[in-house]
Each structure stands twice: as structure tokens, then as C-alpha cells.
Short mmCIF file of C-alpha atoms in Angstrom, two decimals:
data_model
loop_
_atom_site.label_atom_id
_atom_site.label_comp_id
_atom_site.label_asym_id
_atom_site.label_seq_id
_atom_site.Cartn_x
_atom_site.Cartn_y
_atom_site.Cartn_z
CA MET A 18 124.99 23.09 36.99
CA LEU A 19 121.31 22.85 36.26
CA LYS A 20 120.06 20.40 33.75
CA ARG A 21 118.06 21.96 30.86
CA PRO A 22 114.89 20.26 30.84
CA GLU A 23 113.22 18.56 27.78
CA LEU A 24 110.46 20.58 25.95
CA LEU A 25 107.70 18.12 25.01
CA SER A 26 105.06 19.01 22.44
CA PRO A 27 101.81 17.38 21.03
CA ALA A 28 102.04 15.76 17.48
CA GLY A 29 98.24 15.77 16.55
CA ASN A 30 99.46 14.82 12.91
CA LEU A 31 102.63 14.78 10.86
CA THR A 32 102.31 18.45 9.68
CA LYS A 33 101.97 19.74 13.51
CA LEU A 34 104.89 17.18 14.52
CA LYS A 35 107.07 19.08 12.02
CA ILE A 36 105.94 22.49 13.14
CA ALA A 37 106.60 21.60 16.85
CA LEU A 38 110.06 20.56 16.00
CA GLU A 39 110.75 23.54 13.80
CA TYR A 40 109.62 25.77 16.73
CA GLY A 41 111.82 24.25 19.44
CA ALA A 42 110.23 21.19 20.79
CA ASP A 43 113.02 18.36 21.84
CA ALA A 44 110.46 15.74 21.73
CA VAL A 45 107.09 15.25 20.59
CA TYR A 46 104.08 12.54 21.64
CA GLY A 47 101.62 11.23 19.55
CA SER A 48 99.46 8.01 18.64
CA VAL A 49 97.38 6.11 16.40
CA ALA A 50 93.76 5.54 17.10
CA SER A 51 94.11 2.40 18.86
CA PHE A 52 94.49 2.48 22.84
CA SER A 53 94.97 6.26 23.09
CA LEU A 54 93.06 8.81 25.07
CA ARG A 55 92.93 11.14 21.98
CA THR A 56 91.20 8.93 19.43
CA ARG A 57 89.90 11.80 17.25
CA SER A 58 93.42 13.32 16.59
CA ALA A 59 95.12 10.09 16.55
CA ARG A 60 92.98 9.10 13.58
CA GLU A 61 94.98 11.54 11.66
CA PHE A 62 97.91 9.05 11.82
CA ASN A 63 97.81 5.44 10.28
CA LEU A 64 100.39 3.19 10.45
CA GLU A 65 102.34 4.06 7.72
CA THR A 66 102.44 7.96 8.44
CA PHE A 67 103.01 7.36 12.22
CA LYS A 68 106.29 5.42 11.18
CA GLU A 69 107.10 8.30 9.09
CA ALA A 70 106.66 10.72 12.04
CA ILE A 71 109.11 8.51 14.24
CA ASP A 72 111.77 8.39 11.45
CA TYR A 73 111.25 12.20 10.75
CA THR A 74 111.83 12.92 14.38
CA HIS A 75 114.86 10.66 14.93
CA GLU A 76 116.46 12.03 11.84
CA ARG A 77 116.45 15.47 13.35
CA GLY A 78 117.88 14.13 16.59
CA LYS A 79 114.80 14.24 18.76
CA LYS A 80 112.64 11.90 20.49
CA PHE A 81 109.08 10.48 19.84
CA TYR A 82 106.96 9.15 22.52
CA ALA A 83 103.99 6.81 21.62
CA THR A 84 101.02 7.27 23.65
CA ILE A 85 99.26 4.00 24.62
CA ASN A 86 97.41 5.05 27.78
CA ALA A 87 93.65 3.97 27.48
CA PHE A 88 92.35 1.55 30.06
CA PRO A 89 91.53 -1.75 27.99
CA PHE A 90 88.68 -4.15 28.73
CA ASN A 91 89.44 -8.07 28.97
CA SER A 92 88.45 -8.43 25.11
CA GLN A 93 90.99 -5.97 24.02
CA ILE A 94 94.12 -7.64 25.51
CA GLU A 95 95.08 -9.70 22.62
CA PRO A 96 94.55 -6.71 20.02
CA LEU A 97 96.70 -4.59 22.64
CA LYS A 98 99.41 -7.28 22.46
CA ARG A 99 99.46 -6.99 18.61
CA HIS A 100 99.36 -3.11 18.87
CA LEU A 101 102.29 -3.29 21.20
CA GLN A 102 104.10 -5.38 18.77
CA THR A 103 103.31 -3.17 15.76
CA ILE A 104 104.42 -0.05 17.41
CA SER A 105 107.51 -1.06 19.38
CA ALA A 106 108.87 -2.30 15.55
CA MET A 107 108.67 1.51 14.74
CA LYS A 108 111.06 2.19 17.48
CA PRO A 109 109.50 5.17 19.32
CA ASP A 110 111.71 6.22 22.33
CA ALA A 111 109.18 5.38 24.88
CA PHE A 112 105.46 4.23 25.48
CA ILE A 113 103.24 6.43 27.45
CA ILE A 114 101.19 3.99 29.30
CA ALA A 115 98.55 4.53 32.32
CA THR A 116 97.94 1.16 33.81
CA PRO A 117 100.37 -1.36 35.61
CA GLY A 118 98.81 -4.22 33.60
CA VAL A 119 99.67 -2.48 30.25
CA MET A 120 103.15 -1.58 31.63
CA SER A 121 103.91 -5.11 32.46
CA LEU A 122 102.73 -6.24 29.06
CA ALA A 123 104.88 -3.44 27.36
CA LYS A 124 107.98 -4.69 29.33
CA GLU A 125 107.48 -8.42 28.31
CA ILE A 126 106.76 -7.40 24.31
CA ALA A 127 109.09 -4.62 24.10
CA PRO A 128 111.75 -4.62 26.99
CA ASP A 129 114.23 -2.17 25.29
CA ILE A 130 111.35 0.56 25.05
CA GLU A 131 111.14 2.98 27.96
CA ILE A 132 107.91 3.32 29.97
CA HIS A 133 106.72 6.65 30.88
CA LEU A 134 103.67 6.49 33.24
CA SER A 135 100.67 8.84 32.04
CA THR A 136 99.38 11.64 33.98
CA GLN A 137 96.13 9.44 34.05
CA ALA A 138 97.66 7.24 36.82
CA ASN A 139 97.34 10.40 39.11
CA VAL A 140 100.65 9.98 41.01
CA MET A 141 100.48 12.36 43.92
CA ASN A 142 103.08 11.08 46.42
CA VAL A 143 106.17 9.30 46.78
CA LEU A 144 104.78 5.86 47.63
CA ASP A 145 103.14 5.66 44.23
CA ALA A 146 105.85 7.04 42.42
CA LYS A 147 108.23 4.33 43.91
CA ILE A 148 105.77 1.44 43.22
CA TYR A 149 105.58 2.47 39.31
CA HIS A 150 109.48 2.93 39.35
CA ASP A 151 109.98 -0.29 40.82
CA MET A 152 107.98 -1.92 38.19
CA GLY A 153 109.92 -0.44 35.39
CA ALA A 154 108.47 3.13 34.87
CA LYS A 155 111.41 5.19 33.58
CA ARG A 156 109.58 8.57 33.78
CA ILE A 157 106.51 9.62 35.65
CA VAL A 158 104.00 12.39 34.18
CA VAL A 159 102.72 13.41 37.68
CA ALA A 160 99.18 14.49 38.16
CA ARG A 161 98.35 18.14 36.99
CA GLU A 162 97.31 18.59 40.95
CA MET A 163 100.88 18.07 42.16
CA ASN A 164 102.51 20.80 44.18
CA LEU A 165 106.04 21.73 43.21
CA LYS A 166 107.26 21.14 46.63
CA ASP A 167 105.79 17.31 46.60
CA VAL A 168 107.37 16.87 43.27
CA ILE A 169 110.81 18.02 44.76
CA LYS A 170 110.07 15.31 47.56
CA ILE A 171 109.75 12.71 44.99
CA LYS A 172 112.88 13.55 43.18
CA GLU A 173 114.81 13.55 46.51
CA GLU A 174 113.43 10.24 47.44
CA ILE A 175 113.75 8.72 43.98
CA PRO A 176 116.65 10.45 42.03
CA THR A 177 116.76 7.84 39.22
CA LEU A 178 113.27 8.63 38.51
CA ASP A 179 112.60 10.99 35.33
CA ILE A 180 109.78 13.65 36.19
CA GLU A 181 107.65 15.26 33.75
CA ILE A 182 105.11 17.84 34.48
CA PHE A 183 102.33 19.58 32.34
CA VAL A 184 102.94 23.22 31.87
CA HIS A 185 100.41 24.35 29.42
CA GLY A 186 96.90 23.26 27.98
CA SER A 187 93.48 22.23 28.78
CA MET A 188 92.83 21.29 32.54
CA CYS A 189 90.30 18.60 33.43
CA PHE A 190 87.48 19.57 35.82
CA ALA A 191 88.11 16.18 37.64
CA TYR A 192 91.28 14.47 38.44
CA SER A 193 92.64 13.68 34.77
CA GLY A 194 90.49 11.20 33.10
CA ARG A 195 88.25 10.27 35.94
CA CYS A 196 85.09 12.42 35.14
CA LEU A 197 82.04 10.27 34.15
CA VAL A 198 79.74 13.15 32.81
CA SER A 199 80.56 12.43 29.28
CA SER A 200 79.80 8.98 29.72
CA VAL A 201 76.36 9.55 31.34
CA GLN A 202 75.44 12.26 28.68
CA SER A 203 76.64 10.81 25.64
CA GLY A 204 78.01 7.35 26.05
CA ARG A 205 81.82 8.67 25.41
CA MET A 206 83.93 7.36 27.80
CA SER A 207 86.96 9.84 29.10
CA ASN A 208 89.45 6.90 29.94
CA ARG A 209 88.90 5.33 26.82
CA GLY A 210 89.76 8.12 24.73
CA SER A 211 86.45 9.69 23.49
CA CYS A 212 85.67 12.32 26.15
CA ALA A 213 83.18 14.74 24.53
CA ASN A 214 84.23 17.71 26.89
CA ASP A 215 80.90 17.96 28.50
CA CYS A 216 82.14 20.14 31.25
CA ARG A 217 82.82 22.96 28.70
CA PHE A 218 79.07 22.94 27.84
CA LYS A 219 76.65 25.88 29.08
CA TYR A 220 74.35 24.29 31.61
CA GLU A 221 71.05 25.88 33.44
CA LEU A 222 70.46 24.68 37.03
CA TYR A 223 67.00 23.96 38.54
CA ALA A 224 65.58 23.17 41.94
CA LYS A 225 62.74 20.79 42.46
CA ASN A 226 60.14 20.60 45.23
CA GLU A 227 59.29 17.03 45.86
CA GLU A 228 55.82 17.49 47.40
CA SER A 229 54.55 19.64 44.65
CA GLY A 230 56.62 18.68 41.73
CA VAL A 231 57.08 22.25 40.95
CA LEU A 232 60.52 23.23 39.32
CA PHE A 233 62.26 26.27 39.39
CA ARG A 234 64.95 27.52 37.14
CA LEU A 235 67.71 28.92 38.94
CA GLU A 236 68.65 32.65 37.99
CA GLU A 237 72.39 32.98 37.23
CA ASP A 238 74.30 36.25 37.75
CA GLU A 239 76.77 37.82 35.48
CA ASN A 240 79.10 34.68 35.99
CA GLY A 241 76.94 32.78 33.32
CA THR A 242 76.45 29.20 33.46
CA HIS A 243 79.78 27.09 32.81
CA ILE A 244 79.95 25.81 36.13
CA MET A 245 82.31 23.18 35.29
CA ASN A 246 84.68 25.03 32.67
CA SER A 247 88.13 24.77 33.67
CA LYS A 248 90.55 27.64 32.63
CA ASP A 249 93.59 26.62 30.75
CA LEU A 250 96.85 25.48 32.46
CA CYS A 251 99.71 28.24 31.64
CA LEU A 252 103.03 28.25 33.75
CA ILE A 253 104.84 30.17 31.48
CA THR A 254 105.69 33.04 33.91
CA HIS A 255 106.80 30.43 36.48
CA ILE A 256 109.41 28.50 34.00
CA LYS A 257 112.45 29.88 35.87
CA GLU A 258 111.24 29.04 39.30
CA ILE A 259 110.49 25.54 37.91
CA VAL A 260 113.79 25.33 36.26
CA ASP A 261 115.86 26.49 39.16
CA SER A 262 114.18 23.60 41.21
CA GLY A 263 116.51 21.34 39.21
CA VAL A 264 114.00 18.26 39.64
CA ILE A 265 111.77 18.44 36.51
CA ASP A 266 113.28 16.43 33.59
CA SER A 267 110.31 17.38 30.84
CA PHE A 268 107.93 20.24 30.30
CA LYS A 269 104.89 18.72 28.53
CA ILE A 270 102.28 20.98 26.58
CA GLU A 271 99.03 19.45 26.12
CA GLY A 272 97.01 19.81 23.05
CA ARG A 273 97.23 17.02 19.96
CA THR A 274 93.74 18.53 18.89
CA LYS A 275 94.76 21.87 18.66
CA SER A 276 95.67 24.14 15.59
CA GLU A 277 99.00 24.36 13.76
CA TYR A 278 99.49 27.96 14.98
CA TYR A 279 99.07 26.65 18.47
CA ALA A 280 101.67 23.93 18.04
CA ALA A 281 104.29 26.66 16.90
CA CYS A 282 103.08 29.48 19.30
CA THR A 283 103.52 27.17 22.41
CA ALA A 284 106.86 25.41 21.30
CA ARG A 285 107.98 28.93 20.38
CA ALA A 286 107.39 30.49 23.70
CA TYR A 287 108.19 27.72 26.07
CA LYS A 288 111.38 27.50 24.44
CA MET A 289 112.32 30.92 24.73
CA ALA A 290 111.47 30.62 28.48
CA ILE A 291 113.33 27.70 28.82
CA ASP A 292 116.51 29.14 27.11
CA ASP A 293 116.27 32.47 28.85
CA ALA A 294 115.64 30.83 32.33
CA MET A 295 119.00 28.64 31.73
CA ASP A 296 120.92 31.87 30.77
CA ASP A 297 119.66 33.97 33.70
CA LYS A 298 117.93 36.37 31.34
CA PHE A 299 114.23 35.60 32.25
CA ASP A 300 111.71 37.90 31.03
CA ALA A 301 108.19 36.62 31.89
CA GLN A 302 105.99 39.35 30.19
CA ILE A 303 107.76 38.43 26.49
CA TYR A 304 106.52 34.74 26.94
CA GLU A 305 103.27 35.96 28.57
CA ASN A 306 102.37 38.24 25.48
CA GLU A 307 103.14 35.61 23.04
CA ILE A 308 100.90 32.94 24.67
CA ASN A 309 98.13 35.26 24.78
CA THR A 310 97.97 35.45 21.22
CA LEU A 311 96.29 31.96 21.36
CA LYS A 312 92.53 31.40 21.66
CA ASN A 313 92.19 30.19 25.15
CA ARG A 314 89.41 29.53 28.03
CA GLY A 315 91.49 32.01 30.21
CA PHE A 316 94.51 30.98 31.71
CA THR A 317 95.44 29.89 35.30
CA ASP A 318 98.70 28.60 36.85
CA GLY A 319 96.90 25.56 38.35
CA TYR A 320 98.27 24.02 41.44
CA LEU A 321 101.78 23.53 40.96
CA VAL A 322 102.77 26.79 42.66
CA HIS A 323 99.97 26.97 44.85
CA ARG A 324 97.81 24.80 46.97
CA PRO A 325 94.24 23.95 45.64
CA TYR A 326 92.50 25.78 48.64
CA GLU A 327 94.40 28.93 47.54
CA ARG A 328 93.09 29.06 44.11
CA THR A 329 90.29 31.53 43.29
CA ASP A 330 90.65 31.76 39.58
CA THR A 331 90.76 28.45 37.94
CA GLN A 332 87.33 28.58 36.52
CA ASN A 333 85.83 30.41 33.62
CA HIS A 334 82.17 30.76 34.34
CA THR A 335 81.45 32.86 31.41
CA SER A 336 82.71 31.33 28.24
CA SER A 337 84.12 28.04 27.24
CA LEU A 338 86.43 30.01 24.56
CA GLU A 339 87.83 33.26 24.39
CA GLU A 340 89.79 35.03 21.56
CA GLY A 341 93.50 35.32 21.91
CA THR A 342 95.19 39.03 21.29
CA HIS A 343 96.07 38.00 17.68
CA GLN A 344 94.19 36.45 14.49
CA VAL A 345 96.15 34.09 12.52
CA ASN A 346 95.80 34.80 8.75
CA ALA A 347 97.89 32.24 7.03
CA ILE A 348 100.53 29.60 7.22
CA SER A 349 103.48 28.80 4.74
CA GLU A 350 104.77 25.40 4.93
CA ASP A 351 107.32 25.77 2.41
CA GLY A 352 108.18 29.39 2.74
CA GLU A 353 107.54 30.34 -0.64
CA PHE A 354 103.65 30.04 -1.00
CA PHE A 355 100.90 30.37 1.93
CA LYS A 356 97.56 29.23 2.34
CA CYS A 357 94.93 31.40 3.83
CA LYS A 358 93.50 30.68 7.22
CA TYR A 359 91.40 33.98 7.87
CA LYS A 360 91.63 36.72 5.24
CA ILE A 361 94.65 38.19 3.41
CA PHE A 362 94.28 41.93 1.74
CA PRO A 363 96.76 43.84 -0.33
CA ASP A 364 98.35 46.82 1.21
CA LYS A 365 97.86 45.53 4.70
CA SER A 366 100.52 44.54 7.14
CA TYR A 367 100.92 40.94 8.59
CA GLU A 368 103.15 40.13 11.38
CA ILE A 369 105.55 37.17 10.47
CA VAL A 370 105.91 34.57 12.99
CA ALA A 371 108.74 32.21 12.44
CA PRO A 372 110.85 29.48 14.35
CA THR A 373 112.95 31.08 17.04
CA GLY A 374 116.35 31.90 15.65
CA SER A 375 115.23 32.16 12.22
CA HIS A 376 116.80 35.17 10.13
CA ILE A 377 114.43 37.21 7.77
CA ASP A 378 116.07 39.88 5.68
CA ASP A 379 114.13 43.03 5.06
CA SER A 380 113.28 43.19 1.25
CA GLU A 381 110.87 44.46 -1.47
CA ASN A 382 109.74 43.39 -4.89
CA GLU A 383 106.86 43.52 -7.09
CA ILE A 384 104.77 41.33 -5.14
CA SER A 385 105.61 42.26 -1.44
CA LYS A 386 107.63 44.25 0.91
CA VAL A 387 109.37 42.81 3.93
CA TYR A 388 110.11 45.27 6.77
CA SER A 389 111.16 45.61 10.48
CA GLN A 390 109.34 47.42 13.15
CA ASP A 391 109.51 47.43 16.95
CA GLY A 392 111.74 44.48 16.94
CA LYS A 393 109.32 42.40 14.64
CA LYS A 394 109.10 41.51 11.08
CA PHE A 395 106.10 42.28 8.91
CA ILE A 396 104.90 41.59 5.22
CA LYS A 397 102.80 43.71 2.97
CA PHE A 398 101.49 42.46 -0.06
CA LYS A 399 101.38 44.74 -3.41
CA GLN A 400 99.77 41.78 -5.52
CA LEU A 401 98.12 38.48 -4.57
CA ILE A 402 99.17 35.96 -6.97
CA THR A 403 98.22 32.28 -6.87
CA LYS A 404 100.75 29.46 -7.60
CA LYS A 405 99.16 29.20 -11.03
CA GLY A 406 99.57 32.83 -11.68
CA LYS A 407 96.15 34.33 -11.26
CA VAL A 408 96.02 37.59 -9.78
CA MET A 409 93.27 37.81 -6.90
CA SER A 410 91.76 41.13 -5.18
CA GLU A 411 91.68 39.27 -1.71
CA ILE A 412 91.99 35.85 -0.08
CA HIS A 413 89.63 34.33 2.33
CA SER A 414 90.09 31.10 4.17
CA GLY A 415 87.75 29.07 2.01
CA ASN A 416 90.12 29.77 -0.94
CA GLU A 417 92.14 26.42 -1.54
CA ASN A 418 94.92 28.23 -3.73
CA GLU A 419 98.41 28.77 -2.55
CA ILE A 420 99.41 32.09 -2.68
CA ASN A 421 103.05 33.56 -3.69
CA LEU A 422 104.93 35.21 -0.78
CA GLY A 423 107.21 37.01 -3.27
CA VAL A 424 110.25 36.14 -0.72
CA LYS A 425 111.73 33.11 0.89
CA LEU A 426 110.49 32.95 4.46
CA PRO A 427 111.63 30.06 6.73
CA LYS A 428 109.24 27.11 6.53
CA PHE A 429 106.20 26.97 8.58
CA SER A 430 105.91 30.68 8.91
CA PHE A 431 102.66 32.29 9.93
CA LEU A 432 101.16 35.57 9.41
CA ARG A 433 98.90 37.20 12.02
CA GLU A 434 97.41 40.72 12.90
CA LYS A 435 96.67 42.09 16.35
CA ILE A 436 92.83 42.05 16.95
#
């Protein structure tokens, strides 16, 4: 019988962590700012809230992996030791680490905490996987450039090694973390957690005649000038095939800096896909439609199911960001009041997005009406009333008031509309 793979979601802050767990994640990963490759998002956790996040996750029977995958200088080794001691006392389920030296240090300081090798180590073959496993890595997050056949080979050769793959999220133009464009242009180094994502910028190309010094601008065609902009990885339609391989222990979603809705939508869609794959009722179009509601750079299935030379659609030369099919209008953290994320008007219907398995009854009162249509739940407001009782004619994202839903919805529900 096939083992159900773990669904691993990003936890950019405490709220996103809670949302990911509510929407189906089996585990989450996050960090404080020190020694992480996401220093911007990691600043949303301090040591107190990070401990709270780990405890909250464990109370729900889920796992928390602490990311410590930056590449330290000599001058940072002593601070790194103190950091490992501090985080290990919080009892995360694993450290995500990128270098052999930090692995060795972690095993010395916290021998009881698992080591997961970061994708930044760029493991592509059995030889490297075996070396890291022999050094103490319980799990390897293989390079995004890996092919499923090669992953299967690693599992066959090293059956005691857990294998984690990225199934969704941003793709690096270079091998993960090896690009130097950000360092050259802005002094922000990718392998130290401060990549400026320069590959997403729009560039103009020039040709120079060395003899005359004349500089010519190269005219661009309809493909635009986003010459280094990779599309986002999306393997949602291949989940059944990957599950059936029986070699993947964890499906990882990228995106600690992404929105609360992203945390919810990706966890929800991939949980449905995994559950349906296990139950042999997989329907790729359902999950693809859900993922397409997200803002994205265009989607590609990357390299896991194709060889690199077979890929013709991994780049988006036109734009660094595209709208999804839906606009997120509001979020309700407690299920009783909502905060506006875009616009809310009376007498207009909004689709309710709630954690998989939630039950929402149709209802109607003086504030709102909840009804079913085409297998989905919608809400229409008769009145927009703030938590303090003020009646509003409409609500926009700049309004910080919490607005009465009029009904009890599952916590961390979202309201959205089709664009």
C-alpha cells in the first residue's frame, strides 16, 4: 500500500502558519531572521512568536521544520552556535540546513533533532545523496532540476533516506541560490537570504561596437524584455503520477513571502489532489482551476516529469506577474467578522473559500444571506456593519474596521470573486 506523502507548507508568519494548518498542511517550515534564506519574511517572527508557532503546530499533531539554510562566514560561526542552541530548545521537528559544516554543528549541539538537507545543496544524484545521508541527513530536499526517474533511483539505492520535492512556487533562474545578479546589482546576496529577485526585472539589451564606441539598442519583439523571468512551478496535475511512484515522502510548497490567501489556496488544492490520488479519484482539472485563482508568473511543470531540453515553456518573457482568475476580497480570521482585502459592496455575491471538509449551512438574516450554487457557497450582504455597529455603504481595502459577517463561518475563511 502506498504511503501518503506529507504536505509541507510555508509559514511566513504566525497567521499564515495557522491558515496553512487549517487548510490541510501536515507540516510547516519557517524561521527567524538569523541564518535563513528568507530574511524579509523571517523578520515577522521573533523568538517569542517562533516558539509560539512551534507549540501551536505540535498541539495540532503537526510538524514544524526550522529553516537555518544560509551560508555563514567564519565571523558568524559563534553566533550560529548560539542560534542553534536557542532554536533547538524550542523543539522543532527538524532543521533545514544547506551546508556540511552547519549540519555537523547541528548534530553536535542538538543530536536529537533531525537534519533535512536544503535544496540549496543542489543534490542531483545518488552519490551526493548518499554522502549527505551518511553525514546524518534524515531527509534531502532534492534540487528542483531533478527528474522523477533520478529521484526514484536515489530511493532505490538509499531506501532509508526521506525525499522531499518542491511541487509549487517560484523558480530560480539559476540553480537554486547560485545566481549572482542580485549581488552584482544591489549587493544583496542570494545565499545569504537577501536576494532582490533581479531576474524578475525588465531589461533592455544593447550591442556595442568596440571600434567606434557606438551603442545600439536591440529592438524587442512581442515577447518583451523579461529575459530571465522563470515561470512558477506547478505540479498539481502530476500529483497522481508522483504519488504512484511511491518514492516521495514530502511535497513542499514554496512561498513564505506570499499572501495569506496563497497559503490557504495552495494547501487546500494540494491536499485535495493528494487525498484524491490516494483514493484513486484524481481529477486534475479541479485542482488546476483552484490554483489558477492565484496571482502568478505563468505556470510550468518544471523538470520533474520532463528533461530540461524538452522544456519550451519555462520562461515568461512578457511580465513578472499575472493576475489569477479570482480577486480576494476579504479574510475572516475568527469566522464572525471580516477584514477587507479589496472591495466589498452590499447586494453583491462573493464566493466563500473555507478549509477542505468544512460545513457551511445556507442561511439568511438581516445582515447577510449564505446560499449554494454550482457546488459552491456564496455570501451576499444586505448591510455592512462594523464591529462597533456603524453602517457602511461599501468597504475598501484601506478600511481597517472589522465587518460583521452576519453568520458563523469556519475561521480563516476568505471571500473572493471571479475577475
